[in-house]
Amino acid sequence: MKGVFLLLCLLLLLGAPVAWAQRVVFSGQVTEAATGQPVPFASVFVRGTSQGTTADDNGRYQLTASGPVDTLVASAIGFAAQKKKVTAAERQTINFTLGSGSVSLGEVVVRPSENPAYAILRRVQQHKARNDKRHLRAFEFQSYNRTEVSLNNLPDQLSRRKVLRQMAQVADSLGVARDAQGKPVVPIFASEVLSRFYQNNDPLRRREEIQQTQMRGAAPREGSVVSQIMGSSFQDWDFYRNWQQLLGKDFISPIADGWKFTYEYELQDSVMLGQDFCYQIGVVPRRPHDLAFSGTIWITADTYALRRLDLSVSPEANLNFVEQIRVYQEMAPTAAGAELPRRTRVIIGIKPTKGSTGVLARFTTVNSGFVVNQPKPLPFYDRPLETAATAFDGPKDFFDKNRPDSLSRQEQATLMVLDSVRQLPAVRSLLELADVAVNGYYRLGKLDLGPILTAYSFNSIEGHRFRVGFRTTPELSRDWLLRSYLAYGTRDGRFKYGLRVQRVLDRRRWTVANFEHRHDLDQVALLDNDYALENPLFEASARLGDISSSRPLRRDLTTVALQSDLFRGFTQRVMVRHQQFRPLYPFAYYTQEPHPGSPTTDHFDLAEIVLESRYARDEVLVENNQNRRTAIGVKRWPVFTVRYTLGVDDVLGSDFRYHKLNLLIDQSLRLGQLGRTDYRLDAGYIPSTVPYPVLKTHLGNQSPFYNAGAFNLMRYFEFVSDQYVAFRVENQFDGFLLNSLPAIKQLNWRLVATGNLLWGSVRESNRRIIPQEDPINGGPLPSFRPLGRTPYAEVGYGVENIFKVARVDFLHRLTYRQNPGARTFGVKVSFQFKL
């Protein structure tokens, strides 16, 4: 018996390597039992082992397992796990249908020691710097980005409309799957972008070269801002940073420095991902309304690097219109140790109301050809984003031959639909209407007519005002841009007009020459406040109706300007301009000695030379198809603008010689859980004697609409200064505090706080240049009021996100409360679309 036993043991030992070497390939799809829809990113693994994989966003998986396998298991968050017996065949198709499951969050688990996931997270923090891509001196890679946008949850009444009915018919005929309720899913837009991305970490510099772009469906115009931000620069999902910015909001990473204060963790399993043994850890936010993620992360056991993540945002998070956000990312180690993203898939679902039509966007990024620690010379990064001149001109089958991943049947059908529906007359008409709504102009051949919203207005000087205008398009010339308009007022019986010509001399350094001439109605209260007229409701209110309190005037403006980027982030502008002011209210100033009886006049001309320097560190500027540049992202570093104006007398009839200095500083600061703070410092100094329309008129606000760029409880033309410092600050708390209140948190309201301070004064010579009495008609002459030793101050607090679009601010005026007409308390509203 002993000999038989030894023989059996020997046979087992000899046969063991053969059994262990056996390999079985499993493939299939994971779907929902209730609807038959795919379960994206489900986990499929061999029971009792560390072998497993993750399904793609269509629920499909492939798993190669070694050793004897008797049971395969599929699981996903929100579903009950399913086990299936398997055979010994080398290739097997195993499909899973998962039923709904529940997760209990209310129970208290008493453990004999610390949560084991905490020890892993602490080691992640210890190794974080080494694994972070910012640890590299530089890196570069080839990047492919695909974006798909479709409409879902179409109500029956809406789906019967001609345009959507035709699009749905095409989608059905080409095999686009319907949603879980059997309603059509209508693709509306898709883009593919191939680019080369470069990053230098010290100092931080980025550059992306867009090599090829193809857009389908309701695509933006070629060369527009939207068409250029589909690349890798704007799909940078980096969870090694403490905060991930998404849809204008800051979400805290599961491996952020303060991880324990925001998340709960559960060590779920240990699995093999490729050649790496990884810890599988579940994460959930401690407070469901916080801007945080839930899902699964995989951490390597040897380097404690983030190898894979599958995360989503809670439906309870304080976000507007967002139905779902899901992020799947795979990381690849580099020769230098740090991780770079190899594949990223993002799904964002937006639905304004519960039963309304939704928008589903899918983003796919595939990176390859990684090169690390081979930095380029710093001037190489001077242009952060450059689009090849031939990027939009490639053959239609370019991406079919150069796409680094394969399309699913659903994706293939989507692209076929988008190629077909654009030819439908009803769709072309809808796209034209949408273009007018977005751009404000109507395209007619090689010209844009508009802006449409300025075609009619009414005010107390002009009466009914009618305006027509146009601008040229890149189809006529890419380097020349012409804008012109003609307006007429029925009450004053006068024509107004404007002409602007722009020439791009050098796109690499953005050297642009401008000429402008304008003859139109203006207001003293709005002069030199262009940056503050950012609220369209406020601007419309200030320019419509009775504008007599804003001191109207006729203004002729002629400008010649040249600007260029001297080096990265630094723009220099030189401008020469001539202005004529003809006030339409009682106005006069002394032309000689300022005392009664001296000569006066009621109009003046100015000739000016303006030098303006602007520095914005690491700012990314994207040029649009109207030869204008738009800053993308938030102002993480202060943006400095310095302007010097020299007024020259006796040039084309100009009346004054003077100097003006102005400094403007803007920045946006992230405060973690406290939200985000934006501030602006504005300072000016005019050491010359000139009439008050040439001085600084601080922008008041007598409209019912809140304006972040104005003093909201100050009257129009209440204060004028020749030296001043203004400081504005606004903090948006997002869900801080209100997310913790049981009844209020269901409303998703958000707190805001504001403050405005203004120090200013006017020298005696600038006060005395204005007569106290009207030299023509007699009686008191309207003058102006300077600030005293006390600064003007107002503070406010409010709630935004009311009904998801409204904001109400409650404002208190703290100083100069006794001024005539002063309001010490006010309530103002504004409307905004924020996620």
mmCIF file of N, CA and C in Angstrom, residues 22 148 165 255 318 331 355 357 478 593 606 692 703 808:
data_model
loop_
_atom_site.group_PDB
_atom_site.id
_atom_site.type_symbol
_atom_site.label_atom_id
_atom_site.label_comp_id
_atom_site.label_asym_id
_atom_site.label_seq_id
_atom_site.Cartn_x
_atom_site.Cartn_y
_atom_site.Cartn_z
ATOM 1 N N GLN A 22 -2.329 24.186 -19.037
ATOM 2 C CA GLN A 22 -3.514 24.241 -19.893
ATOM 3 C C GLN A 22 -4.073 25.657 -19.938
ATOM 4 N N GLU A 148 -18.493 60.712 -29.812
ATOM 5 C CA GLU A 148 -19.796 60.372 -30.393
ATOM 6 C C GLU A 148 -20.882 60.988 -29.514
ATOM 7 N N ARG A 165 -37.800 62.207 -37.061
ATOM 8 C CA ARG A 165 -38.391 60.995 -37.627
ATOM 9 C C ARG A 165 -37.519 60.464 -38.755
ATOM 10 N N ILE A 255 -7.487 58.907 -5.051
ATOM 11 C CA ILE A 255 -6.159 58.783 -4.449
ATOM 12 C C ILE A 255 -5.591 60.171 -4.128
ATOM 13 N N ASN A 318 -24.245 66.978 -6.579
ATOM 14 C CA ASN A 318 -24.820 68.306 -6.833
ATOM 15 C C ASN A 318 -24.397 68.801 -8.211
ATOM 16 N N MET A 331 -3.833 52.358 -17.426
ATOM 17 C CA MET A 331 -2.545 53.038 -17.383
ATOM 18 C C MET A 331 -1.449 52.089 -17.850
ATOM 19 N N GLY A 355 -38.016 63.427 -17.489
ATOM 20 C CA GLY A 355 -38.645 62.793 -18.631
ATOM 21 C C GLY A 355 -38.275 63.385 -19.974
ATOM 22 N N THR A 357 -35.808 64.712 -23.301
ATOM 23 C CA THR A 357 -34.817 64.133 -24.195
ATOM 24 C C THR A 357 -33.417 64.299 -23.609
ATOM 25 N N ARG A 478 -8.829 83.695 -45.411
ATOM 26 C CA ARG A 478 -8.475 83.242 -44.068
ATOM 27 C C ARG A 478 -7.686 84.297 -43.302
ATOM 28 N N GLU A 593 -8.110 129.290 -18.016
ATOM 29 C CA GLU A 593 -8.103 129.289 -16.558
ATOM 30 C C GLU A 593 -9.471 128.869 -16.025
ATOM 31 N N LEU A 606 -9.913 113.710 -28.865
ATOM 32 C CA LEU A 606 -8.750 113.076 -28.247
ATOM 33 C C LEU A 606 -7.933 112.350 -29.301
ATOM 34 N N TYR A 692 -14.184 115.157 -17.033
ATOM 35 C CA TYR A 692 -14.493 113.890 -16.380
ATOM 36 C C TYR A 692 -14.835 112.741 -17.337
ATOM 37 N N SER A 703 -29.911 98.164 -12.997
ATOM 38 C CA SER A 703 -30.790 97.162 -13.595
ATOM 39 C C SER A 703 -31.158 96.126 -12.541
ATOM 40 N N VAL A 808 -29.960 84.197 -7.262
ATOM 41 C CA VAL A 808 -30.466 85.367 -6.553
ATOM 42 C C VAL A 808 -29.382 85.848 -5.596
#
